[in-house]
mmCIF file of C-alpha atoms and ligand atoms in Angstrom:
data_model
loop_
_atom_site.group_PDB
_atom_site.id
_atom_site.type_symbol
_atom_site.label_atom_id
_atom_site.label_comp_id
_atom_site.label_asym_id
_atom_site.label_seq_id
_atom_site.Cartn_x
_atom_site.Cartn_y
_atom_site.Cartn_z
ATOM 1 C CA UNK A 170 99.654 104.512 100.253
ATOM 2 C CA UNK A 171 100.331 106.497 103.429
ATOM 3 C CA UNK A 172 100.098 104.259 106.487
ATOM 4 C CA UNK A 173 100.019 104.865 110.241
ATOM 5 C CA UNK A 174 103.529 106.438 110.536
ATOM 6 C CA UNK A 175 102.941 108.761 107.568
ATOM 7 C CA UNK A 176 99.585 109.947 108.945
ATOM 8 C CA UNK A 177 101.046 110.338 112.432
ATOM 9 C CA UNK A 178 103.854 112.479 110.977
ATOM 10 C CA UNK A 179 101.284 114.607 109.119
ATOM 11 C CA UNK A 180 99.245 114.945 112.312
ATOM 12 C CA UNK A 181 102.266 116.091 114.325
ATOM 13 C CA UNK A 182 103.554 118.585 111.753
ATOM 14 C CA UNK A 183 100.113 119.935 110.799
ATOM 15 C CA UNK A 184 99.175 120.406 114.451
ATOM 16 C CA UNK A 185 102.144 122.770 114.786
ATOM 17 C CA UNK A 186 100.989 124.754 111.742
ATOM 18 C CA UNK A 187 97.239 125.015 111.250
ATOM 19 C CA UNK A 188 95.695 124.764 114.720
ATOM 20 C CA UNK A 189 93.682 127.803 115.862
ATOM 21 C CA UNK A 190 94.123 129.688 112.600
ATOM 22 C CA UNK A 191 91.013 131.087 110.955
ATOM 23 C CA UNK A 192 89.981 129.553 107.633
ATOM 24 C CA UNK A 193 89.674 132.520 105.278
ATOM 25 C CA UNK A 194 89.093 130.831 101.905
ATOM 26 C CA UNK A 195 88.320 127.382 100.538
ATOM 27 C CA UNK A 196 89.026 126.331 96.953
ATOM 28 C CA UNK A 197 87.439 123.138 95.703
ATOM 29 C CA UNK A 198 88.799 122.076 92.326
ATOM 30 C CA UNK A 199 87.416 118.557 92.437
ATOM 31 C CA UNK A 200 83.891 118.164 93.767
ATOM 32 C CA UNK A 201 84.242 114.375 93.963
ATOM 33 C CA UNK A 202 86.809 114.818 96.737
ATOM 34 C CA UNK A 203 84.117 116.139 99.093
ATOM 35 C CA UNK A 204 80.765 114.708 100.169
ATOM 36 C CA UNK A 205 78.449 117.758 100.146
ATOM 37 C CA UNK A 206 77.690 120.611 97.756
ATOM 38 C CA UNK A 207 80.744 122.896 97.456
ATOM 39 C CA UNK A 208 78.678 125.914 98.563
ATOM 40 C CA UNK A 209 77.551 124.100 101.717
ATOM 41 C CA UNK A 210 81.069 122.837 102.376
ATOM 42 C CA UNK A 211 82.443 126.385 102.101
ATOM 43 C CA UNK A 212 79.674 127.825 104.258
ATOM 44 C CA UNK A 213 80.313 125.259 107.016
ATOM 45 C CA UNK A 214 84.057 125.782 106.975
ATOM 46 C CA UNK A 215 84.624 129.475 106.344
ATOM 47 C CA UNK A 216 85.764 131.525 109.369
ATOM 48 C CA UNK A 217 86.108 128.361 111.415
ATOM 49 C CA UNK A 218 89.288 127.208 113.139
ATOM 50 C CA UNK A 219 90.751 123.735 113.472
ATOM 51 C CA UNK A 220 90.867 122.948 117.201
ATOM 52 C CA UNK A 221 92.777 119.688 117.032
ATOM 53 C CA UNK A 222 93.777 116.809 114.776
ATOM 54 C CA UNK A 223 93.238 113.168 115.633
ATOM 55 C CA UNK A 224 94.541 110.069 113.852
ATOM 56 C CA UNK A 225 92.734 106.767 113.633
ATOM 57 C CA UNK A 226 94.344 104.066 111.503
ATOM 58 C CA UNK A 227 95.153 105.741 108.191
ATOM 59 C CA UNK A 228 92.548 108.492 108.748
ATOM 60 C CA UNK A 229 92.984 112.002 110.073
ATOM 61 C CA UNK A 230 90.098 113.797 111.758
ATOM 62 C CA UNK A 231 90.298 117.599 111.840
ATOM 63 C CA UNK A 232 88.070 118.934 114.631
ATOM 64 C CA UNK A 233 86.580 122.319 113.706
ATOM 65 C CA UNK A 234 85.510 124.775 116.398
ATOM 66 C CA UNK A 235 81.902 124.383 115.194
ATOM 67 C CA UNK A 236 81.829 120.732 116.298
ATOM 68 C CA UNK A 237 81.948 119.530 112.696
ATOM 69 C CA UNK A 238 84.957 117.558 111.468
ATOM 70 C CA UNK A 239 86.881 116.815 108.303
ATOM 71 C CA UNK A 240 87.512 113.144 107.736
ATOM 72 C CA UNK A 241 90.593 112.699 105.547
ATOM 73 C CA UNK A 242 91.744 109.536 103.817
ATOM 74 C CA UNK A 243 94.624 109.962 101.359
ATOM 75 C CA UNK A 244 94.239 106.483 99.780
ATOM 76 C CA UNK A 245 96.752 105.899 96.964
ATOM 77 C CA UNK A 246 98.918 108.881 96.034
ATOM 78 C CA UNK A 247 97.335 111.513 98.298
ATOM 79 C CA UNK A 248 99.637 114.194 99.745
ATOM 80 C CA UNK A 249 99.461 117.462 101.651
ATOM 81 C CA UNK A 250 101.473 120.666 101.514
ATOM 82 C CA UNK A 251 101.460 123.779 103.687
ATOM 83 C CA UNK A 252 102.572 126.957 101.886
ATOM 84 C CA UNK A 253 103.598 130.167 103.638
ATOM 85 C CA UNK A 254 102.787 132.453 100.718
ATOM 86 C CA UNK A 255 100.682 132.344 97.537
ATOM 87 C CA UNK A 256 103.627 131.093 95.387
ATOM 88 C CA UNK A 257 104.962 128.641 97.957
ATOM 89 C CA UNK A 258 103.325 125.591 96.452
ATOM 90 C CA UNK A 259 104.492 122.478 94.541
ATOM 91 C CA UNK A 260 103.698 122.346 90.797
ATOM 92 C CA UNK A 261 101.014 119.694 91.233
ATOM 93 C CA UNK A 262 97.256 119.630 90.715
ATOM 94 C CA UNK A 263 95.494 120.480 93.974
ATOM 95 C CA UNK A 264 91.987 119.152 94.532
ATOM 96 C CA UNK A 265 91.280 121.276 97.609
ATOM 97 C CA UNK A 266 93.083 124.286 99.089
ATOM 98 C CA UNK A 267 92.225 125.679 102.519
ATOM 99 C CA UNK A 268 93.564 129.173 103.183
ATOM 100 C CA UNK A 269 94.458 130.666 106.545
ATOM 101 C CA UNK A 270 95.105 134.204 105.298
ATOM 102 C CA UNK A 271 98.480 133.978 103.483
ATOM 103 C CA UNK A 272 99.120 130.398 104.516
ATOM 104 C CA UNK A 273 97.376 127.525 102.793
ATOM 105 C CA UNK A 274 96.967 123.779 103.152
ATOM 106 C CA UNK A 275 96.787 121.956 99.814
ATOM 107 C CA UNK A 276 95.432 118.480 99.219
ATOM 108 C CA UNK A 277 97.203 116.866 96.260
ATOM 109 C CA UNK A 278 96.539 113.603 94.430
ATOM 110 C CA UNK A 279 93.086 113.046 95.963
ATOM 111 C CA UNK A 280 91.817 110.829 93.160
ATOM 112 C CA UNK A 281 90.585 108.010 95.353
ATOM 113 C CA UNK A 282 91.184 109.899 98.574
ATOM 114 C CA UNK A 283 88.743 112.377 100.081
ATOM 115 C CA UNK A 284 88.104 115.162 102.564
ATOM 116 C CA UNK A 285 84.598 114.685 103.905
ATOM 117 C CA UNK A 286 82.594 116.859 106.271
ATOM 118 C CA UNK A 287 80.797 115.049 109.101
ATOM 119 C CA UNK A 288 79.681 115.341 112.690
ATOM 120 C CA UNK A 289 81.928 113.497 115.149
ATOM 121 C CA UNK A 290 79.087 111.060 115.803
ATOM 122 C CA UNK A 291 78.933 110.168 112.104
ATOM 123 C CA UNK A 292 82.701 109.659 112.024
ATOM 124 C CA UNK A 293 82.543 107.309 114.994
ATOM 125 C CA UNK A 294 79.913 105.290 113.167
ATOM 126 C CA UNK A 295 81.904 105.283 109.916
ATOM 127 C CA UNK A 296 85.086 104.115 111.652
ATOM 128 C CA UNK A 297 83.347 101.678 113.946
ATOM 129 C CA UNK A 298 84.813 98.614 112.197
ATOM 130 C CA UNK A 299 88.455 99.678 112.602
ATOM 131 C CA UNK A 300 90.544 97.298 114.666
ATOM 132 C CA UNK A 301 92.686 98.372 117.650
ATOM 133 C CA UNK A 302 95.415 100.993 117.418
ATOM 134 C CA UNK A 303 98.588 98.872 117.586
ATOM 135 C CA UNK A 304 100.458 101.692 119.357
ATOM 136 C CA UNK A 305 97.904 102.205 122.099
ATOM 137 C CA UNK A 306 99.357 101.376 125.550
ATOM 138 C CA UNK A 307 96.121 99.448 126.130
ATOM 139 C CA UNK A 308 96.970 97.161 123.219
ATOM 140 C CA UNK A 309 98.839 94.413 125.044
ATOM 141 C CA UNK A 310 100.391 91.078 124.136
ATOM 142 C CA UNK A 311 97.393 89.346 125.731
ATOM 143 C CA UNK A 312 94.933 91.148 123.468
ATOM 144 C CA UNK A 313 97.158 90.502 120.439
ATOM 145 C CA UNK A 314 97.505 86.785 121.219
ATOM 146 C CA UNK A 315 93.728 86.578 121.544
ATOM 147 C CA UNK A 316 93.286 88.175 118.123
ATOM 148 C CA UNK A 317 95.848 85.930 116.387
ATOM 149 C CA UNK A 318 94.203 82.724 117.643
ATOM 150 C CA UNK A 319 91.067 83.500 115.657
ATOM 151 C CA UNK A 320 92.948 84.298 112.437
ATOM 152 C CA UNK A 321 93.712 81.637 109.861
ATOM 153 C CA UNK A 322 94.964 84.159 107.271
ATOM 154 C CA UNK A 323 98.592 84.740 106.371
ATOM 155 C CA UNK A 324 100.621 87.611 107.805
ATOM 156 C CA UNK A 325 100.788 89.495 104.486
ATOM 157 C CA UNK A 326 97.028 89.942 104.229
ATOM 158 C CA UNK A 327 95.954 89.881 107.885
ATOM 159 C CA UNK A 328 98.335 92.588 109.105
ATOM 160 C CA UNK A 329 96.865 94.856 106.399
ATOM 161 C CA UNK A 330 93.292 94.058 107.321
ATOM 162 C CA UNK A 331 92.064 97.306 108.939
ATOM 163 C CA UNK A 332 89.512 95.421 111.040
ATOM 164 C CA UNK A 333 92.339 93.341 112.550
ATOM 165 C CA UNK A 334 94.693 96.259 113.330
ATOM 166 C CA UNK A 335 94.191 99.851 112.208
ATOM 167 C CA UNK A 336 96.894 101.593 110.206
ATOM 168 C CA UNK A 337 99.252 99.000 108.703
ATOM 169 C CA UNK A 338 99.567 98.694 104.914
ATOM 170 C CA UNK A 339 101.805 97.066 102.332
ATOM 171 C CA UNK A 340 105.169 98.583 103.242
ATOM 172 C CA UNK A 341 105.036 98.174 107.014
ATOM 173 C CA UNK A 342 103.692 94.617 106.742
ATOM 174 C CA UNK A 343 106.928 93.658 104.963
ATOM 175 C CA UNK A 344 109.098 95.628 107.379
ATOM 176 C CA UNK A 345 107.348 94.085 110.404
ATOM 177 C CA UNK A 346 107.691 90.518 109.027
ATOM 178 C CA UNK A 347 111.393 91.157 108.363
ATOM 179 C CA UNK A 348 112.016 92.522 111.855
ATOM 180 C CA UNK A 349 110.121 89.545 113.351
ATOM 181 C CA UNK A 350 112.095 87.104 111.134
ATOM 182 C CA UNK A 351 108.820 85.588 109.896
ATOM 183 C CA UNK A 352 107.842 84.794 106.322
ATOM 184 C CA UNK A 353 104.839 86.818 105.112
ATOM 185 C CA UNK A 354 103.147 83.563 104.094
ATOM 186 C CA UNK A 355 103.009 82.253 107.684
ATOM 187 C CA UNK A 356 99.550 81.804 109.177
ATOM 188 C CA UNK A 357 98.787 83.778 112.303
ATOM 189 C CA UNK A 358 97.087 81.006 114.210
ATOM 190 C CA UNK A 359 100.042 78.667 113.579
ATOM 191 C CA UNK A 360 102.696 80.894 115.153
ATOM 192 C CA UNK A 361 104.369 79.659 118.340
ATOM 193 C CA UNK A 362 104.056 81.769 121.506
ATOM 194 C CA UNK A 363 107.621 82.943 121.007
ATOM 195 C CA UNK A 364 106.920 83.947 117.393
ATOM 196 C CA UNK A 365 103.715 85.742 118.400
ATOM 197 C CA UNK A 366 105.677 87.698 121.016
ATOM 198 C CA UNK A 367 108.290 88.596 118.430
ATOM 199 C CA UNK A 368 105.634 89.726 115.968
ATOM 200 C CA UNK A 369 103.915 91.846 118.629
ATOM 201 C CA UNK A 370 107.179 93.602 119.562
ATOM 202 C CA UNK A 371 108.079 94.094 115.898
ATOM 203 C CA UNK A 372 104.735 95.787 115.167
ATOM 204 C CA UNK A 373 105.314 98.337 117.939
ATOM 205 C CA UNK A 374 109.045 98.768 117.227
ATOM 206 C CA UNK A 375 108.799 99.185 113.457
ATOM 207 C CA UNK A 376 105.863 101.622 113.632
ATOM 208 C CA UNK A 377 107.434 103.706 116.415
ATOM 209 C CA UNK A 378 110.780 103.829 114.639
ATOM 210 C CA UNK A 379 109.072 104.864 111.374
ATOM 211 C CA UNK A 380 107.174 107.652 113.181
ATOM 212 C CA UNK A 381 110.384 108.907 114.792
ATOM 213 C CA UNK A 382 112.020 108.843 111.349
ATOM 214 C CA UNK A 383 109.173 110.763 109.624
ATOM 215 C CA UNK A 384 107.576 107.968 107.554
ATOM 216 C CA UNK A 385 108.191 107.393 103.833
ATOM 217 C CA UNK A 386 106.218 110.188 102.087
ATOM 218 C CA UNK A 387 108.589 111.810 99.592
ATOM 219 C CA UNK A 388 107.101 115.313 99.371
ATOM 220 C CA UNK A 389 108.053 117.544 102.322
ATOM 221 C CA UNK A 390 105.010 119.048 104.058
ATOM 222 C CA UNK A 391 106.511 122.556 103.914
ATOM 223 C CA UNK A 392 109.690 124.305 102.821
ATOM 224 C CA UNK A 393 112.433 123.338 105.248
ATOM 225 C CA UNK A 394 110.630 120.212 106.495
ATOM 226 C CA UNK A 395 113.473 117.884 107.571
ATOM 227 C CA UNK A 396 111.289 115.173 109.097
ATOM 228 C CA UNK A 397 108.880 113.916 106.414
ATOM 229 C CA UNK A 398 110.262 111.044 104.337
ATOM 230 C CA UNK A 399 113.155 110.201 106.649
ATOM 231 C CA UNK A 400 112.114 106.549 106.820
ATOM 232 C CA UNK A 401 112.395 106.107 103.026
ATOM 233 C CA UNK A 402 116.107 105.339 103.148
ATOM 234 C CA UNK A 403 115.681 103.192 106.272
ATOM 235 C CA UNK A 404 113.355 100.502 104.871
ATOM 236 C CA UNK A 405 115.116 97.174 105.252
ATOM 237 C CA UNK A 406 113.224 95.127 102.647
ATOM 238 C CA UNK A 407 110.486 97.236 101.039
ATOM 239 C CA UNK A 408 111.482 98.221 97.482
ATOM 240 C CA UNK A 409 114.929 96.692 98.051
ATOM 241 C CA UNK A 410 114.706 93.599 95.838
ATOM 242 C CA UNK A 411 118.120 92.658 94.475
ATOM 243 C CA UNK A 412 119.910 94.274 97.430
ATOM 244 C CA UNK A 413 121.612 92.259 100.160
ATOM 245 C CA UNK A 414 119.748 91.538 103.373
ATOM 246 C CA UNK A 415 121.481 93.553 106.093
ATOM 247 C CA UNK A 416 121.081 90.651 108.530
ATOM 248 C CA UNK A 417 122.392 87.701 106.487
ATOM 249 C CA UNK A 418 123.629 89.054 103.139
ATOM 250 C CA UNK A 419 121.284 86.996 100.927
ATOM 251 C CA UNK A 420 119.434 88.916 98.174
ATOM 252 C CA UNK A 421 116.024 90.401 99.043
ATOM 253 C CA UNK A 422 113.220 88.888 96.970
ATOM 254 C CA UNK A 423 110.182 90.595 95.451
ATOM 255 C CA UNK A 424 107.161 88.397 94.933
ATOM 256 C CA UNK A 425 103.436 88.783 94.496
ATOM 257 C CA UNK A 426 101.607 87.261 97.472
ATOM 258 C CA UNK A 427 97.786 87.382 97.388
ATOM 259 C CA UNK A 428 98.314 89.854 94.497
ATOM 260 C CA UNK A 429 100.270 92.239 96.735
ATOM 261 C CA UNK A 430 103.871 93.278 96.111
ATOM 262 C CA UNK A 431 105.898 91.588 98.847
ATOM 263 C CA UNK A 432 109.577 91.986 99.738
ATOM 264 C CA UNK A 433 111.385 89.608 102.069
ATOM 265 C CA UNK A 434 114.544 87.638 102.799
ATOM 266 C CA UNK A 435 114.012 83.942 102.058
ATOM 267 C CA UNK A 436 116.995 83.008 104.228
ATOM 268 C CA UNK A 437 116.552 84.640 107.623
ATOM 269 C CA UNK A 438 112.743 84.939 107.624
ATOM 270 C CA UNK A 439 111.265 81.563 108.559
HETATM 271 ZN ZN1 LIG B 241 118.308 87.758 105.545
#
């Protein structure tokens, strides 16, 4: 599932491509991916422009020049692709295609994911329960320490709880725990001050590094896209069971923790 770095990469690359271009056609192949009648959706969107794109947690918000917004969640397996011409398009089923004259933005694999139309006020209400953005400069060690004291859960589940922090999922939880040298089964409220500091720095470092590297989505966003997916080969534990830990050489383990696939080093994570 795309997480904060993947959505941030999409936001950055899409902002360079679809902003201020007029929407000339909308194709809806799967009505369940939207939240209103297709005719109303088309009517609201046609001839509009996208003014800006905002990310919150794993969501993207596309601000239309009418004041309405798209709320996108890719869930499991959702992808996007921007084609320059009619034939520039991956051989995949597209649930929604938004055209900007020749160019088009395709939404692929939206089985659980969706592209909903809302007012900004509705979106703020819908996303009201999201926890802080871990990369916000206002999110400090003091705020983080305060949050961890109230949490009895283990790292593996709490870091993925969107009401605790917005944007972290299965892969980055494992990468953050590895970087912080903490076992994913540790309880947040039992960490020492030093361990809490290490965890806080690791959250920021791992997410920022993954954004700079382009996240782990495998499909490029457009032909010639060199950024998307760059983090895939840089994961240190995720999907690397049976390989040697780059810090201590011991084999990386894969285990199910709270029914979630978990990868870690049992030697140098304590
Ligand atoms: Zn190790």
